[in-house]
Short mmCIF file of C-alpha atoms and ligand atoms in Angstrom, two decimals:
data_model
loop_
_atom_site.label_atom_id
_atom_site.label_comp_id
_atom_site.label_asym_id
_atom_site.label_seq_id
_atom_site.Cartn_x
_atom_site.Cartn_y
_atom_site.Cartn_z
CA MET A 1 31.38 117.90 149.77
CA LYS A 2 31.45 119.69 146.99
CA ALA A 3 35.41 119.42 147.37
CA PHE A 4 34.85 115.59 146.91
CA ILE A 5 32.73 115.72 144.26
CA LEU A 6 35.02 117.75 142.04
CA PHE A 7 37.89 115.75 143.09
CA LEU A 8 35.70 112.31 142.00
CA LEU A 9 34.62 113.84 138.87
CA PHE A 10 37.98 115.00 137.99
CA PHE A 11 39.69 111.25 138.34
CA TRP A 12 36.81 109.83 136.11
CA ILE A 13 37.30 112.45 133.61
CA ALA A 14 40.93 111.47 133.96
CA SER A 15 40.10 107.79 133.81
CA LEU A 16 38.06 108.27 129.91
CA GLY A 17 42.04 109.42 128.77
CA ILE A 18 43.17 106.13 130.01
CA GLN A 19 41.60 103.72 129.24
CA ALA A 20 44.30 102.68 126.64
CA GLN A 21 47.42 102.46 130.29
CA ASN A 22 50.29 100.66 129.34
CA GLY A 23 50.64 97.08 128.21
CA SER A 24 47.21 97.40 125.78
CA ILE A 25 46.69 98.32 122.48
CA MET A 26 43.64 99.99 120.62
CA THR A 27 41.96 97.81 117.75
CA VAL A 28 38.83 99.40 116.14
CA LYS A 29 36.83 97.49 118.56
CA GLY A 30 38.54 99.20 120.94
CA PRO A 31 41.71 98.76 123.46
CA ILE A 32 42.71 95.04 124.61
CA PRO A 33 45.48 93.74 126.81
CA ALA A 34 48.49 93.31 124.45
CA SER A 35 48.91 89.71 125.26
CA GLU A 36 45.46 89.36 123.76
CA MET A 37 46.82 90.59 120.23
CA GLY A 38 48.31 87.32 118.84
CA LEU A 39 50.07 86.13 115.62
CA SER A 40 49.91 89.48 113.99
CA LEU A 41 49.93 90.59 110.15
CA ILE A 42 51.81 94.12 110.62
CA HIS A 43 51.81 95.64 107.69
CA GLU A 44 48.66 95.02 105.45
CA HIS A 45 45.88 97.08 103.42
CA VAL A 46 41.80 95.93 103.52
CA LEU A 47 41.61 99.37 100.65
CA VAL A 48 43.66 101.88 99.42
CA ASP A 49 42.50 105.04 97.68
CA PHE A 50 45.27 106.66 95.28
CA ILE A 51 43.51 109.11 94.05
CA GLY A 52 44.75 112.26 95.95
CA ALA A 53 43.83 113.60 98.92
CA ASP A 54 41.48 116.37 96.98
CA LYS A 55 39.27 114.02 94.97
CA THR A 56 39.07 110.97 98.15
CA GLY A 57 36.35 109.82 100.58
CA LYS A 58 33.47 107.95 101.63
CA HIS A 59 31.74 108.59 98.19
CA ARG A 60 34.79 106.48 96.31
CA TRP A 61 33.94 103.51 97.41
CA ASP A 62 30.92 101.12 98.82
CA GLU A 63 31.24 99.42 101.81
CA LYS A 64 28.49 96.69 100.95
CA GLU A 65 30.89 95.85 97.58
CA VAL A 66 34.35 96.04 99.31
CA VAL A 67 33.17 93.59 102.74
CA PRO A 68 33.10 90.64 100.23
CA VAL A 69 36.03 90.95 98.27
CA VAL A 70 37.76 91.44 101.33
CA LEU A 71 35.92 88.79 103.66
CA PRO A 72 37.18 85.89 102.48
CA PHE A 73 40.82 86.68 102.43
CA LEU A 74 40.77 87.44 106.03
CA ASN A 75 38.69 85.18 107.17
CA GLN A 76 41.86 82.41 105.09
CA ALA A 77 44.35 84.76 107.09
CA LYS A 78 42.56 83.71 110.38
CA GLU A 79 42.11 79.88 108.98
CA LEU A 80 46.29 80.47 109.26
CA GLY A 81 46.56 81.45 112.62
CA VAL A 82 46.60 85.56 112.14
CA LYS A 83 44.28 87.19 115.27
CA THR A 84 45.40 90.24 114.54
CA LEU A 85 46.08 92.61 111.35
CA VAL A 86 47.60 95.93 111.79
CA GLU A 87 45.77 98.44 108.69
CA CYS A 88 48.56 100.94 107.51
CA THR A 89 46.51 103.01 105.01
CA PRO A 90 46.56 106.26 106.41
CA ALA A 91 43.52 108.95 106.35
CA TYR A 92 43.12 111.06 102.71
CA ILE A 93 44.25 107.42 100.90
CA GLY A 94 41.16 104.96 101.93
CA ARG A 95 41.07 104.81 105.46
CA ASP A 96 37.93 103.59 106.64
CA PRO A 97 37.66 103.26 110.36
CA LEU A 98 33.81 101.79 110.35
CA LEU A 99 34.57 99.96 107.04
CA LEU A 100 37.37 97.81 109.10
CA LYS A 101 35.20 97.65 112.07
CA LYS A 102 32.82 95.71 109.96
CA LEU A 103 35.34 93.37 108.27
CA SER A 104 37.19 93.17 112.13
CA GLU A 105 33.57 91.46 113.65
CA SER A 106 33.04 89.45 110.64
CA SER A 107 35.86 88.54 110.30
CA ASP A 108 36.11 87.41 114.24
CA VAL A 109 40.12 89.27 113.40
CA GLN A 110 41.95 92.32 115.75
CA ILE A 111 42.45 95.13 113.53
CA ILE A 112 43.94 98.31 114.31
CA THR A 113 43.54 101.93 112.37
CA ASN A 114 45.94 104.64 112.47
CA THR A 115 46.45 108.68 112.95
CA GLY A 116 48.80 110.58 110.66
CA TYR A 117 49.57 111.58 107.49
CA TYR A 118 51.43 110.52 104.58
CA GLY A 119 54.01 112.42 103.28
CA ALA A 120 55.12 110.14 100.66
CA SER A 121 54.51 110.27 96.83
CA ASP A 122 55.68 113.94 97.00
CA ASP A 123 52.70 115.52 98.89
CA LYS A 124 49.69 113.96 96.63
CA PHE A 125 48.54 112.27 99.97
CA LEU A 126 48.11 115.51 101.87
CA PRO A 127 45.24 117.97 102.98
CA ASP A 128 45.66 120.91 103.02
CA HIS A 129 45.95 122.00 106.33
CA ALA A 130 49.36 120.15 106.24
CA TYR A 131 51.26 122.60 104.41
CA SER A 132 49.73 125.37 106.07
CA GLU A 133 49.52 123.59 110.58
CA SER A 134 52.29 123.69 112.72
CA ALA A 135 53.58 120.43 114.13
CA ASP A 136 52.37 121.39 116.90
CA GLN A 137 48.45 121.83 115.88
CA LEU A 138 49.18 118.86 113.36
CA ALA A 139 49.92 116.70 116.82
CA GLU A 140 47.16 118.44 118.37
CA ARG A 141 44.69 116.77 115.85
CA TRP A 142 46.47 113.33 115.87
CA THR A 143 46.09 112.68 119.57
CA ARG A 144 42.45 114.01 119.42
CA GLU A 145 41.64 111.16 117.28
CA ALA A 146 43.40 108.91 119.90
CA LYS A 147 41.60 110.02 122.89
CA GLU A 148 38.82 110.46 120.83
CA GLY A 149 38.42 108.86 118.09
CA ILE A 150 38.01 109.13 114.52
CA ASP A 151 35.68 111.48 112.10
CA GLY A 152 32.86 111.64 115.74
CA THR A 153 32.85 107.69 115.39
CA GLY A 154 34.75 106.62 118.35
CA ILE A 155 36.85 104.45 116.98
CA ARG A 156 40.38 105.27 118.07
CA PRO A 157 44.11 105.03 116.58
CA GLY A 158 46.42 101.82 117.43
CA PHE A 159 49.32 103.70 116.22
CA ILE A 160 50.58 106.73 114.15
CA LYS A 161 51.38 106.03 110.48
CA THR A 162 53.62 108.57 108.36
CA GLY A 163 55.19 108.71 105.35
CA VAL A 164 58.09 110.84 103.88
CA ASN A 165 60.20 110.32 100.14
CA GLY A 166 62.95 108.70 99.49
CA GLY A 167 66.15 110.78 99.65
CA SER A 168 66.50 113.54 102.47
CA LEU A 169 63.54 115.05 104.07
CA SER A 170 61.71 118.24 102.99
CA GLU A 171 60.68 120.76 105.57
CA LEU A 172 57.09 119.63 105.27
CA HIS A 173 57.81 115.76 105.83
CA ALA A 174 60.42 116.97 109.05
CA LYS A 175 57.20 118.93 110.20
CA LEU A 176 55.10 115.68 109.91
CA ILE A 177 57.92 113.87 111.66
CA THR A 178 58.27 116.20 114.29
CA ALA A 179 53.72 116.62 114.94
CA ALA A 180 54.29 112.44 114.70
CA ALA A 181 57.30 112.80 117.80
CA LYS A 182 54.99 115.22 119.48
CA THR A 183 51.66 113.22 118.87
CA HIS A 184 53.60 109.78 120.57
CA LEU A 185 54.49 111.85 124.03
CA GLU A 186 50.72 112.53 124.32
CA THR A 187 49.48 108.85 123.86
CA GLY A 188 52.21 106.56 123.30
CA LEU A 189 51.27 105.08 119.71
CA VAL A 190 54.24 104.16 117.89
CA ILE A 191 55.22 105.52 114.68
CA ALA A 192 55.24 103.93 111.62
CA SER A 193 56.81 105.44 108.92
CA HIS A 194 56.84 104.69 105.33
CA THR A 195 60.65 105.55 104.67
CA GLY A 196 62.58 102.93 102.70
CA PRO A 197 66.25 104.04 102.71
CA ALA A 198 68.13 104.68 105.27
CA VAL A 199 68.89 108.79 104.76
CA PRO A 200 65.52 109.03 105.44
CA ALA A 201 65.79 106.59 108.13
CA PHE A 202 68.18 108.71 110.53
CA GLU A 203 67.04 111.25 109.90
CA GLN A 204 63.65 111.07 110.93
CA LEU A 205 65.50 109.27 114.24
CA GLU A 206 66.85 112.41 114.46
CA ILE A 207 64.08 113.91 114.69
CA LEU A 208 62.51 111.86 116.89
CA GLU A 209 65.80 112.08 119.96
CA LYS A 210 65.41 115.43 119.40
CA GLU A 211 62.04 115.89 120.88
CA GLY A 212 62.97 113.47 123.40
CA VAL A 213 61.50 110.06 121.99
CA HIS A 214 63.16 107.06 122.29
CA ALA A 215 64.37 105.38 118.87
CA SER A 216 62.37 101.90 119.66
CA ALA A 217 58.92 104.32 119.28
CA PHE A 218 59.84 104.31 115.56
CA ILE A 219 59.28 101.70 113.15
CA TRP A 220 61.63 102.02 110.33
CA VAL A 221 58.30 100.63 107.11
CA HIS A 222 59.69 99.73 104.31
CA ALA A 223 63.40 98.86 105.54
CA GLN A 224 63.78 96.37 102.90
CA GLY A 225 64.24 99.44 100.76
CA GLU A 226 67.53 99.40 102.02
CA PRO A 227 69.96 97.30 100.74
CA ASP A 228 72.75 97.87 103.04
CA LEU A 229 72.04 95.60 105.31
CA ASP A 230 74.43 97.43 108.31
CA MET A 231 72.41 100.49 107.85
CA HIS A 232 68.96 98.11 109.40
CA VAL A 233 71.90 96.87 111.84
CA LYS A 234 72.85 100.19 112.88
CA ALA A 235 69.53 101.76 113.17
CA ALA A 236 68.16 98.12 115.81
CA ARG A 237 71.27 99.28 117.67
CA LYS A 238 69.50 102.61 118.28
CA GLY A 239 66.20 100.44 119.64
CA ALA A 240 64.33 101.05 116.61
CA TRP A 241 62.20 98.42 114.45
CA ILE A 242 62.89 96.80 111.55
CA SER A 243 59.77 96.47 109.14
CA MET A 244 60.59 94.17 106.47
CA ASP A 245 57.02 94.39 105.08
CA GLY A 246 56.59 93.33 101.13
CA LEU A 247 56.78 89.85 101.42
CA ASP A 248 55.48 88.14 98.26
CA ASN A 249 56.24 84.94 96.66
CA SER A 250 59.32 86.32 94.72
CA ASN A 251 61.52 87.22 97.21
CA VAL A 252 61.26 84.86 99.72
CA GLU A 253 65.36 83.83 100.12
CA GLN A 254 65.67 87.65 99.69
CA TYR A 255 63.39 87.50 103.66
CA VAL A 256 65.42 84.73 104.84
CA GLN A 257 68.79 86.28 104.52
CA MET A 258 68.33 89.88 105.38
CA LEU A 259 66.57 87.87 108.32
CA GLU A 260 69.82 85.74 109.06
CA ASN A 261 71.66 89.47 109.33
CA PHE A 262 69.44 90.28 112.18
CA ARG A 263 70.23 87.01 113.75
CA GLU A 264 73.49 86.96 113.80
CA HIS A 265 73.51 90.32 115.37
CA GLY A 266 71.32 89.64 118.06
CA PHE A 267 68.46 92.26 117.08
CA LEU A 268 65.61 89.04 116.18
CA HIS A 269 63.59 90.97 119.01
CA GLN A 270 63.40 94.31 117.02
CA THR A 271 62.27 92.91 113.46
CA LEU A 272 58.71 92.95 112.40
CA LEU A 273 57.58 90.61 109.01
CA SER A 274 54.43 91.33 106.89
CA HIS A 275 53.68 91.85 103.28
CA ASP A 276 52.28 95.14 103.05
CA ALA A 277 49.48 92.96 100.99
CA GLY A 278 46.35 93.59 99.91
CA TRP A 279 43.19 95.72 98.35
CA TYR A 280 41.02 97.14 97.67
CA SER A 281 41.60 99.32 95.15
CA PRO A 282 38.22 101.85 94.86
CA GLY A 283 37.09 102.59 91.29
CA GLU A 284 39.30 99.54 89.55
CA GLU A 285 36.11 97.18 88.96
CA ASN A 286 34.99 94.77 91.66
CA GLY A 287 38.33 96.27 93.58
CA GLY A 288 41.24 95.61 91.43
CA GLU A 289 43.13 92.80 91.98
CA PHE A 290 43.79 91.34 95.95
CA ARG A 291 47.24 90.03 96.39
CA ALA A 292 46.80 87.68 99.92
CA TYR A 293 47.95 87.76 103.01
CA THR A 294 49.17 84.38 102.72
CA THR A 295 52.97 83.93 101.48
CA LEU A 296 54.20 84.16 104.76
CA PHE A 297 52.18 80.72 105.96
CA GLU A 298 52.45 79.13 102.36
CA LYS A 299 56.36 80.27 101.53
CA LEU A 300 58.72 81.73 103.76
CA ILE A 301 58.10 79.88 107.01
CA PRO A 302 58.34 76.41 105.81
CA LEU A 303 61.44 77.51 104.59
CA LEU A 304 62.61 78.51 107.82
CA ILE A 305 61.84 75.86 109.69
CA GLN A 306 63.53 73.19 107.01
CA GLN A 307 66.56 75.26 107.00
CA GLY A 308 66.37 75.13 111.02
CA TRP A 309 64.93 77.84 112.56
CA ALA A 310 63.32 77.31 116.36
CA GLU A 311 59.68 77.75 117.16
CA GLN A 312 60.38 79.93 119.60
CA GLU A 313 62.19 82.76 117.27
CA ILE A 314 59.17 82.14 114.78
CA GLU A 315 57.50 82.99 117.87
CA GLN A 316 59.29 86.29 118.83
CA LEU A 317 58.44 88.11 114.95
CA LEU A 318 55.49 87.07 114.57
CA VAL A 319 53.79 86.93 118.16
CA ILE A 320 56.03 88.78 120.92
CA ASN A 321 57.92 92.03 118.52
CA PRO A 322 54.22 92.75 117.28
CA GLN A 323 53.20 93.26 120.79
CA ASN A 324 56.13 94.91 122.15
CA ALA A 325 56.42 97.70 119.05
CA PHE A 326 52.02 98.10 119.35
CA GLU A 327 51.92 98.35 122.90
CA ILE A 328 50.32 101.74 123.90
CA LYS A 329 53.55 103.18 125.86
CA VAL A 330 55.17 106.37 125.97
CA ARG A 331 59.27 105.27 124.91
CA ARG A 332 61.32 108.61 126.38
CA ASN A 333 65.38 109.41 125.58
ZN1 ZN B 401 51.85 99.70 102.91
#
């Protein structure tokens, strides 16, 4: 009898860890079936604090002031059809899960937050322990956030966000990516890494491969920063997600060209699109200037349709791909 109770207890504990199983994505309000993700903006921001890891913290902004500034932009996105917004602000640069939950409840837009550290901008946003701890120790921290929630809020991340500089990887950044790979194997969360050019993109893919992680667990963030479109195709061929995520009113034609390149090479199913727009900036009057999440709907989609793109292809980019990228699933080599 005792053994049976222990057996049950074991399964009860095990089930706590697998609330987010294959086929689901993790929002700030908890797991939902991936099929409910709907039309998604996969790289946007609600709040970003650029002051640096040593000075940032919740004392820098007041939720009561931030919500009225951000909410109209989320509502506007929702009216345009957005069901899910992936908030790409990492820890130590303005990540605030409770604020995101509040905004999600108020707008009814599903929001996804992240775990992981951002090494880009020459390490300005890294806490001290990112230097001293090993990849295993960092992975342990991030895995704990994924399993137990962030800072006691119970809010769990839906992806791993990292960031590296534009050149060859430093030892420190290679360690961050190793930690991300290890976290992926424990959690099944996809890795979105602020990258830009091809050199660090391929170096990161190499690290993942060495750690036994398939390239399809990697989102090459800001891939539009690489002018050689053959590099996009080369990374896609390995299985990586290529994220074109800096869409604004000035570069719509360039995005059409990049998308056409993907379509020609048969990789539309690995392409992601977003604005990298927003955000409330603490320290600036009324949060500074906020860029709306609208160019995709007002400019890019109409242009694609005008150029003969099928609705199905657009749905692939905005609905199917986000769901496949953010689905919680361990991708091994
Ligand atoms: Zn961003």
